[in-house]
Amino acid sequence: MSRILHNRLRSSLKKSTAWSCFDKRAVAFSIWTGKSMLLYKPIDPIHIPRRKYGMLIARAVRGVLKIRYLVLGGAVGGGMTLNKKYSEWKDGLPDMGWLNDLLPDNDQWNRFTTTLLDAKDRISDQFQIGRELTLTLTLAADPRLREAGVERAAELRAWLAQRYEDAVAAAAANNTEPAPQKIQNNLQSRPVPSSIPARGSAEDTAAYEKRVHALQEEVLALQARYQRELQRLEQENRELRQQNMLLRQGRQPPPRKLKRSLIDMYSAVLDELSGWESGEAGRLPRVVVVGDQSAGKTSVLEMIAQARIFPRGAGEMCTRAPVKVTLSEGPYHVAQFRDSSREFDLNKESDLADLRKEVELRMRNSVRGGRTVSSDVIAMSVRGPGLPRMVLVDLPGVISTQTVDMAADTRDAIKQMTRTYMDNPNAIILCIQDGSVDAERSNVTDLVSSCDPQGKRTIFVLTKVDLAEENLANPNRIRRILEGKLFPMKALGYYAVVTGRSRKDDSIQSIREYEERFFRSSKLFKDGLVTPSQVTTRNLSLAVAECFWRMVRATVEQQADAFKAMRFNLETEWKNTFPRQRELDRDELFERARAELLDQSAEVSAVAAAAWERRLQDALWSAAKDRVFAGIYLPAAAQAHDDVDKFNTVVDIKLREWAERELPTQSVLAGREALREEFSALMARAQDSDPVYEPVKKEAVEEALRRHTWEERAQDVLRVLQLNALQDRCVASRADWDAAVSLMETALKEKLSAVDEELKSLTGPGLREKWLYWQSTSEEQKRRGEVRAELERLGSSRPTLAHDEVVAVRDNLRRRGVEVDNDYIRETWKPVYLKHFLERAQTRARDCKKSFYLYSQQNGTGKECCEVVMFWRVSATLRTTANALRQQIGNREAARLDRDLREVLDEMAGDPELKQKLLSGRRVELAEELKRVRQVQEKLEEFIEALNKEK
């Protein structure tokens, strides 16, 4: 487009230039001839100056027309350039489509605004209810208003409504809690209604205004409280939004430091004391819930906790292990196990069901191994509004008869466990008795009476009173029980409760309402048999909590002093027994052993290659020498009978079979053995290792080596390398030749020594042993000696004797009075022949030591010294295998062994019993006891400090 405009401008300029030239010639012609070239008329000389002015105007107009083309072309070209730049800038903008996913859509905004409007309506309804309640209270408080009638009440209602709206508007405008001194009294600006009784004096009017003013302040305070609640909710909403943004960014919100409650601190002390077997330990107060089976112990505890938190069974034992429940007050009704971070919302039925399943699962896991009950404590905490602060321990119910599916010691185990908890002199015994059965059938009352004969820490609870009242014809029996006159046991207090109607789906609130309704209509109340303070679980929980804290305040200082003295004694013993050693407990010693062992594991990769290959070659030869000698060399020599070609053929076949079947597996086993020996050597070289955790290191290494498996594909690689190495029959250097001869001599010497020992055991000691060591031969050894001597005189060079040779030896022995059979002769011939063969082989090896020059001259094709070549092939194969194993260990197996070692150490760290077995001794036990005593003392001091602040 710009090019077309440019061409048009050029053509217009050319035309204008041509026209200007033409105009000049026309004017000159007109002046000269007196005629016009354009009009073909004669020109008047008088009009020539006027014509000049006209030509000047025409030229000016023509210039202006030229400018329009320039302006039009520039505007069009600039517009196109600007459009192009705008398109490039728009394409360079980032993609903001993710905002559509982040911001809510129209439906979400509509639901959000609808929710806000509903909240506004609910708050308005609450204000309306408060306003009507205020009006009702006002009418009920003033008798004159009741006398005034409906009209006066309507006028007062209208006035209060107007006053309430003014107060709400003022509070909404200021967004603060209005102060009472800033409230204007509208009664001063409004005339007193004429309907107010005229008999009242000025004092009555002032009192009336004072009451109305107080009601106004109450309404404003109510509105301010709602305003504060809204502000709190907004603050929580802002915090939730911040946490949501952090989670979207992949960051965790910072943990909030919550102030621990007093009862939680006390429960932590009890957790530290769990399982303590010392005399003063475990003496802190707690509420122990005991009773017969199905007496209602668990139901009483649930009523105190205000939630159905325990599983139930129809006539089956449900509580199989002690359950420690820490009750504390909190804003939300939740439960949580001590070793878990999950909180169960007790207001949701699904969470309650999950909690009961978790309790049942933990109980079943604690009674494995054929047991029916367990002493392992299941610790949980329950928090909620209005809950009493105390620690309760629910124990399995005492039984009188055990069924066939129970363990044989179930009854005695339950009694022993119950007695152990009740023997604590500071334990509060909550004795539960079933009121629906005969009192004489109780098993727990005698047990409680034996542990607390004076009843100074026992609270007696009679459950199922509603069933007892229906079944008993004489209510005085219940009165005697609650007065402590029926049972020989004594108690601090006696209470009667109703904990349900034998329906599992009843909620705690419905049970509580049923309990209160029952006692209001019960004969026990109507006849005055019991006092109101002795009934309902509400009164029971208050009494138990009061007794619990009274006991805690009376004994906690004494327990703290006892642990302080215990700590001093233990520290003194440590200083005298282990003066120059740190107080490291079992976990700290294990961590030090782990760190040292992992450092030693890292040193495996730093072992020199030459050291690895020497160790691997020794391990390989130790694993292969028997197979090489007994499976390859001797059978080949026996079959060849001095035939070199046949010997080489048999050797090739047997070497290939060995390399394809046994050698790779033997090599891997040898590599593992070398790795074990190197690891053991590294552990032995550790100078600063503490002997106390050496058993941990040894056990971890042995277990890691047992688990360590060589890569499967490594055997295939080794097999290929070994087959290729065995194919090489050419000894390249004199050093290799000498090494093969040395290996052969060493193998022959070792084998000859073994054969001599075998012959000595067969034929008895020699002359030297007889004279120097006073050894003698037996009859069997003498006979073997005669056979050996005859076989040596025979001088046969074959590995097996012919029949005629055996007959000749037997006949010769018979002439000397020695009777033997053919098998006996052949059996004796084997070690005799082997000894002679080995001696001849040693001679050949010594002769071949100087034959390398002859072998090199024949380029390896000579048939002399073929045995040396065989041993060189074996040694070269083992050397190649050692090199491959060394590379495999350095590149792969050392790292895999280190990984196995870490897994073993992690498993050992999570096994307290194994750590206790491996890390033992007085040093470890004393450090463990010191650690526990310090922890208990610190927690006790922290609890005492918080307890004193609460006082």
XYZ file of C-alpha atoms in Angstrom, residues 790-791 794-812 822 825-826 829:
25
model
C 53.384 -105.413 48.943
C 51.758 -102.886 46.596
C 54.549 -104.471 42.860
C 55.530 -101.124 41.325
C 52.466 -100.666 39.138
C 51.993 -97.264 37.458
C 48.291 -97.586 36.660
C 45.567 -95.884 38.664
C 43.615 -99.134 38.825
C 45.063 -102.609 39.369
C 44.420 -105.424 36.976
C 42.869 -108.642 38.211
C 46.054 -110.661 37.956
C 47.940 -108.002 39.870
C 45.376 -108.117 42.672
C 45.579 -111.900 42.776
C 49.379 -111.800 42.936
C 49.344 -109.351 45.840
C 46.733 -111.389 47.705
C 48.716 -114.605 47.240
C 51.925 -113.001 48.450
C 40.345 -107.950 46.586
C 43.659 -104.349 48.262
C 42.097 -101.941 45.749
C 45.997 -98.990 46.358
